[in-house]
Every structure is written in structure tokens, then in C-alpha cells.
mmCIF file of C-alpha atoms in Angstrom:
data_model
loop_
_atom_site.group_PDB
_atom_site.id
_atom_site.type_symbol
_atom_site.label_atom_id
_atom_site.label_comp_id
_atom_site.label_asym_id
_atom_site.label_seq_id
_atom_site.Cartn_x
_atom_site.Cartn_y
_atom_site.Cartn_z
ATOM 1 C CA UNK V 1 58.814 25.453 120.066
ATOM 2 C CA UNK V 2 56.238 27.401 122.564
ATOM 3 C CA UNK V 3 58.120 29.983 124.394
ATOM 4 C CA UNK V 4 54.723 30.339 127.246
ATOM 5 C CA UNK V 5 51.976 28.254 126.868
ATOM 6 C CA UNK V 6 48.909 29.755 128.501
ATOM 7 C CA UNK V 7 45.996 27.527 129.283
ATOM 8 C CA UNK V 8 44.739 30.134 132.006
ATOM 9 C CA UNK V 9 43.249 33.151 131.957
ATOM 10 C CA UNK V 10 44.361 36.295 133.650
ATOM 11 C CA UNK V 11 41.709 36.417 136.248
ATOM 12 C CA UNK V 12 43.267 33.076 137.592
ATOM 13 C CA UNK V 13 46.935 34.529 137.451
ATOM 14 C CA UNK V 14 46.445 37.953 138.677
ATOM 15 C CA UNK V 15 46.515 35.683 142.276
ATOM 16 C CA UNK V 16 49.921 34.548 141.074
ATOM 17 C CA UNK V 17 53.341 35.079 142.503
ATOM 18 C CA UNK V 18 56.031 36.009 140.281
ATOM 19 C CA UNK V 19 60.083 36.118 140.846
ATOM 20 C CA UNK V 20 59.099 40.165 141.171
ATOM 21 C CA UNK V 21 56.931 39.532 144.260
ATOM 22 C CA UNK V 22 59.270 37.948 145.914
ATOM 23 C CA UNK V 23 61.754 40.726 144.914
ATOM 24 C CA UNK V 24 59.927 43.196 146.232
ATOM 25 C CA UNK V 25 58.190 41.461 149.451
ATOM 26 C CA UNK V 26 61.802 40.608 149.992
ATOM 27 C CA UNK V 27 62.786 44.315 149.798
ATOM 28 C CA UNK V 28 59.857 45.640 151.788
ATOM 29 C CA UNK V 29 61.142 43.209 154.753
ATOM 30 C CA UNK V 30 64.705 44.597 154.521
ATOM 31 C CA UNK V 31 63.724 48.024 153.429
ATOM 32 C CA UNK V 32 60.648 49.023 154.853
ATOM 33 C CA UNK V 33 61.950 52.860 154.616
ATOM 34 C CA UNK V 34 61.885 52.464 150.564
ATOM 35 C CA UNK V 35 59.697 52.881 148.103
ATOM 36 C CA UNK V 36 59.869 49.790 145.991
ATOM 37 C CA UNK V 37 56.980 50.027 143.691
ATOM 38 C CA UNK V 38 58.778 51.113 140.505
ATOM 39 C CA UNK V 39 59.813 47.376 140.446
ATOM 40 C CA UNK V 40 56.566 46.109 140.051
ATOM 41 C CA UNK V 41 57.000 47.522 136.873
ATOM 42 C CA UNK V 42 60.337 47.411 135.937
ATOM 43 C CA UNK V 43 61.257 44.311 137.114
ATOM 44 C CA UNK V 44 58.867 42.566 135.333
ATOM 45 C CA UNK V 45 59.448 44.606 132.065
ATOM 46 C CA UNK V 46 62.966 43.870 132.446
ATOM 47 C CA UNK V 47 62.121 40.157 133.085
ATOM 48 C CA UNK V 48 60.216 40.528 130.262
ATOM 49 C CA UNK V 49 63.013 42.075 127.868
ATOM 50 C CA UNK V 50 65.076 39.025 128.445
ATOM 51 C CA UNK V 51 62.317 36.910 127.208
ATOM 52 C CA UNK V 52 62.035 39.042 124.629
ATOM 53 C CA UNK V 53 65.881 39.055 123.530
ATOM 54 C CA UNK V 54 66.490 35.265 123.732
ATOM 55 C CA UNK V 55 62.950 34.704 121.470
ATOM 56 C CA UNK V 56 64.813 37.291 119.211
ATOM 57 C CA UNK V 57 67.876 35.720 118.791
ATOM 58 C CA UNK V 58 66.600 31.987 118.453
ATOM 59 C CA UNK V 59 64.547 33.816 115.386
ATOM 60 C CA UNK V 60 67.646 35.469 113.964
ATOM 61 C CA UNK V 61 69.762 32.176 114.290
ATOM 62 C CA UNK V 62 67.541 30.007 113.188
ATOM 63 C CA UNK V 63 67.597 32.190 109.627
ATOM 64 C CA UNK V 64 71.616 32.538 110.197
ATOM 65 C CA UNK V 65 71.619 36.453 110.709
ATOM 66 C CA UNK V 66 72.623 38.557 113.476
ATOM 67 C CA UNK V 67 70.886 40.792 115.521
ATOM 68 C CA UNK V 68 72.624 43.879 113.710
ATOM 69 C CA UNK V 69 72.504 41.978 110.797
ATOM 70 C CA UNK V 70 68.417 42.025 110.968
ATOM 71 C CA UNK V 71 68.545 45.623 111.880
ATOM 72 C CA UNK V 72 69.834 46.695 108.420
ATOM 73 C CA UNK V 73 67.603 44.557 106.590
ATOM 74 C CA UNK V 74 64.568 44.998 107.899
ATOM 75 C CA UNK V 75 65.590 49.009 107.807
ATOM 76 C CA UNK V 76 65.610 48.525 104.031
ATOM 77 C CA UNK V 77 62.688 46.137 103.663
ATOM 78 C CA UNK V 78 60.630 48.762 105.321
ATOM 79 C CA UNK V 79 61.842 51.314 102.823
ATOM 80 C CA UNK V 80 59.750 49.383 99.987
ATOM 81 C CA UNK V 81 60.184 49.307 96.881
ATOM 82 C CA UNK V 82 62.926 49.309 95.513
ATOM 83 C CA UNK V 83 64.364 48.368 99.245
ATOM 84 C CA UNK V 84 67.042 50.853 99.192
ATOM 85 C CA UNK V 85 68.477 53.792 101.351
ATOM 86 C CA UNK V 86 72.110 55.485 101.331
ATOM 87 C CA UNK V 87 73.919 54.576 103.867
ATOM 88 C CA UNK V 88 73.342 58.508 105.721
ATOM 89 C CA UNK V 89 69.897 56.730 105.990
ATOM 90 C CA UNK V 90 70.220 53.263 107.282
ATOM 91 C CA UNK V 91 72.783 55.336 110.046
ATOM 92 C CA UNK V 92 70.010 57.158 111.180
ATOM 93 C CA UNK V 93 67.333 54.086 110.746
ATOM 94 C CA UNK V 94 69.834 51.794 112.756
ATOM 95 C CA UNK V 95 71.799 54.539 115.372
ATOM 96 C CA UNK V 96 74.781 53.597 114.819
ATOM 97 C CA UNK V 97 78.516 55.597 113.513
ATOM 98 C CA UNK V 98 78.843 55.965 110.413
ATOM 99 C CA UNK V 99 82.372 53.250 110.920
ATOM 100 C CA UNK V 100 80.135 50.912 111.961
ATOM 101 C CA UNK V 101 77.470 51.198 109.060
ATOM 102 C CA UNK V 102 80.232 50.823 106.338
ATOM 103 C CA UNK V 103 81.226 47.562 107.809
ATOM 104 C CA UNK V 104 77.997 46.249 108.325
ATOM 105 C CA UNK V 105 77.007 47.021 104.856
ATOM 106 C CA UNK V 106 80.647 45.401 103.708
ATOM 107 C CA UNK V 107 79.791 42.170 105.544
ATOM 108 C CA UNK V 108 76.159 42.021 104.175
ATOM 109 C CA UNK V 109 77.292 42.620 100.588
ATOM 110 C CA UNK V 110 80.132 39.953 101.068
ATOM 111 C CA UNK V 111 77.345 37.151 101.840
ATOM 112 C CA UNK V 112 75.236 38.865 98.782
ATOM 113 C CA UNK V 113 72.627 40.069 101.180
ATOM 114 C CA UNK V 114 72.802 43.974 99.782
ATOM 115 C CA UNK V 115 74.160 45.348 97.218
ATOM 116 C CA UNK V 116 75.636 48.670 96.596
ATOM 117 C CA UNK V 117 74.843 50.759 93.373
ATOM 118 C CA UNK V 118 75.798 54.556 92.853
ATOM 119 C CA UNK V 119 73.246 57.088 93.659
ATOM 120 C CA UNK V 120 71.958 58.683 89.954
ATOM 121 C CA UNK V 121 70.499 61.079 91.692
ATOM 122 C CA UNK V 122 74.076 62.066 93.165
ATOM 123 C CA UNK V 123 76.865 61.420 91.439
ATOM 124 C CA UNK V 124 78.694 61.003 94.692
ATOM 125 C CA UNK V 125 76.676 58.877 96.903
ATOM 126 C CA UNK V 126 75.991 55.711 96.621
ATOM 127 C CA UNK V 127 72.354 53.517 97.876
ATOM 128 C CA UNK V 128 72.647 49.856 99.781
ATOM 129 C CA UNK V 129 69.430 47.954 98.342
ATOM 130 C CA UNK V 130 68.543 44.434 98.741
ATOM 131 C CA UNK V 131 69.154 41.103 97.120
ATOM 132 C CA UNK V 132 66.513 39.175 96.477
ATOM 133 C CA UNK V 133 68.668 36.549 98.113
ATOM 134 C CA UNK V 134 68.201 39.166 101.291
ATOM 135 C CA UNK V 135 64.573 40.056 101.115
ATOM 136 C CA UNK V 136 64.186 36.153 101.794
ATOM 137 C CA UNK V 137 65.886 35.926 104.697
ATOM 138 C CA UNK V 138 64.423 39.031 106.126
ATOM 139 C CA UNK V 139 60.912 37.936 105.741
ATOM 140 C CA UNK V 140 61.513 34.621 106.968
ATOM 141 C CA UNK V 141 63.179 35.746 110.014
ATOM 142 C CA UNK V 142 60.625 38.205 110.720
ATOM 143 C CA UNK V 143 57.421 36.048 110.529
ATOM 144 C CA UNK V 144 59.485 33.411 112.533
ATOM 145 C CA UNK V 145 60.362 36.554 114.651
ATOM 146 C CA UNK V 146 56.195 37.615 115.084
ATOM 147 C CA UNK V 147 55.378 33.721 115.838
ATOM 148 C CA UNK V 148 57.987 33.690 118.602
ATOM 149 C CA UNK V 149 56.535 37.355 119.866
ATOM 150 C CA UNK V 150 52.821 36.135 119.662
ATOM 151 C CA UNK V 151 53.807 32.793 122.022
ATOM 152 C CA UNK V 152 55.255 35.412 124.162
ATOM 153 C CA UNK V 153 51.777 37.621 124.380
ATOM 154 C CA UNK V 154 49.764 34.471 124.476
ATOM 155 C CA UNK V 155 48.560 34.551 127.990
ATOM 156 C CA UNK V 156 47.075 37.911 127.243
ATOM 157 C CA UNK V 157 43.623 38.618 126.006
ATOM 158 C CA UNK V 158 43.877 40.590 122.704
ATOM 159 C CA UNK V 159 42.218 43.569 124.869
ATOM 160 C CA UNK V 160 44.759 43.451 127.284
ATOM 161 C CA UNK V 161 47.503 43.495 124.608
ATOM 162 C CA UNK V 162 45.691 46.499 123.485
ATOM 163 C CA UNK V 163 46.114 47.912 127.075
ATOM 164 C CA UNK V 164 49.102 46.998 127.906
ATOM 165 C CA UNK V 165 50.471 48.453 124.529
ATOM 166 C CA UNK V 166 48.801 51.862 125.288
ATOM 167 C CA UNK V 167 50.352 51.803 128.655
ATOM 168 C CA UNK V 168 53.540 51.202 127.810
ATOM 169 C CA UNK V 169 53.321 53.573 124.811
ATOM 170 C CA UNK V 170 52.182 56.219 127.794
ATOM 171 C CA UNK V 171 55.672 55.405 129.135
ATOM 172 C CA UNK V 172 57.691 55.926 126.180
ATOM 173 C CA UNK V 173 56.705 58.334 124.803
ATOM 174 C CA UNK V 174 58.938 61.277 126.830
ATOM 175 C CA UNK V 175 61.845 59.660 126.177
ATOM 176 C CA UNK V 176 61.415 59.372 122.436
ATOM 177 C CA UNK V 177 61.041 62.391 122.082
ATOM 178 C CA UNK V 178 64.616 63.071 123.886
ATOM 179 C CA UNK V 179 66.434 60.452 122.120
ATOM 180 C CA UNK V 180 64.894 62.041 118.911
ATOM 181 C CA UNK V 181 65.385 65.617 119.420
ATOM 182 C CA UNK V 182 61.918 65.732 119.330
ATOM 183 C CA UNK V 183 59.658 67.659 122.005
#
């Protein structure tokens, strides 16, 4: 399935109108007094996130997981080897309560996705580690997950990926940091 098929290059559609021009040509005739720039930007990131979301859950689905489901295994699978954390970890990997992560981690062990094993490095704690059965489906939903994403980038020149990655990293940087704690 191609999410965007681009047989154009970007010198031919930086003339094109987008739903976000007539947004904001729309806004400029009722607003004149406002500022509307920030949704040349936003907008279209926004419109873009939605794209985004959809391609993500067709990818999920189509390997039977869950958004939240995918969040907790690719948190392990990133670990490597031996594709474990404790579950103090995949909390802070995945931002979510601690409630939540228990039950998560209870649903993926009931469809033998994880597995939980006690900690011998504390007799008290316990790790959540991949099945093999689970490292499957992860990397199948992920390389169906980077297909999807690459038919989204397609009508952009690798170099303008590249740009528009730096850009964007410009932009998200600050609030990172907050949401980490980090300055």
C-alpha cells in the first residue's frame, strides 16, 4: 500500500496549495489583526502527525499489537541483548505509572510476548525480557513500521529529510529538556 506517492519534485510543489494555505489565507481575510504564521508550521506538522499516527497503527495492526503494546517491546528490543529491563525501567522508557506498566507487562506475558524472571542481581526485583515469540513481532512491525514512514518522506529529497530533521530537532530540543528534567 503507498501512503504518498511522489512523482514530483519539490521545486514543482513548493507552488502548491495545501489545506494549510487555505487555513491561513482564510484567517488572514477574517483576521487581518493576527499573526497567523505559526500555522504554517504547525498546521502542517499537525497534518502531518495524523499521517503519521494512522501509518503507525495500520503497521501495528497489521502485526496484531497495539500501540502501547509496541512501546514496551521495542523499549526492550532496544535494550539488546538479553532484551530485558525491570519494570522501574521500561516505566521510565515508556512514561507511564507504574499501575499501568504492571498491566501492560501482565497482558504481554499472557499472549507469551515477555516473560518475567527474578532479578539475581536483587533478590527482590524482578526483569520483563522477551520471547523469542516477541522479538518477532517487534521486528516485523517495525520494518513494516520504517516502510510505511519512508512512503511518508518520499516526496522529499534525502537532503531535505536531512533539513527538515535538523529543523525540527532545532524545535525540540527546549522542550526535551523540560519534559526530562534536563537543562
Amino acid at each position: 500500500m503507498t501512503l504518498y506517492h511522489a512523482d514530483h519534485d519539490s521545486s514543482r510543489s513548493a507552488g502548491a496549495k495545501d489545506e494549510v494555505d487555505l487555513l491561513v489565507a482564510a484567517w488572514n481575510q477574517e483576521r487581518p489583526d493576527l499573526d497567523v504564521e505559526p500555522l504554517q508550521v504547525l498546521s502542517r506538522v499537525s497534518r502531518l502527525a495524523r499521517h503519521l499516527d494512522r501509518a503507525r497503527r495500520a503497521a501495528f495492526a497489521e502485526h496484531d499489537l497495539e500501540t502501547w503494546e509496541f512501546d514496551v517491546l521495542t523499549a526492550l528490543r532496544r535494550a539488546g541483548e538479553p532484551y530485558q529491563m525491570s519494570p522501574g525501567a521500561l516505566l521510565r522508557a515508556t512514561l507511564v505509572t507504574s499501575g499501568t506498566m504492571t498491566n501492560r507487562i501482565d497482558r504481554l506475558a499472557a499472549a507469551g510476548l515477555v516473560r518475567r524472571r527474578p532479578d539475581p542481581e536483587d533478590r527482590r526485583g524482578v526483569l520483563v525480557s522477551l520471547t523469542d515469540a516477541g522479538r518477532t513481532r517487534v521486528d516485523d512491525a517495525f520494518a513494516d513500521l520504517l516502510r510505511r514512514e519512508r512512503e511518508l518522506l518520499a516526496s522529499l529529497q534525502e537532503r531535505e529529510q536531512q533539513a527538515l530533521s535538523d529543523l525540527l530537532r532545532t524545535l525540540l530540543v527546549p522542550f526535551d529538556a523540560t519534559d526530562t528534567g534536563a537543562h
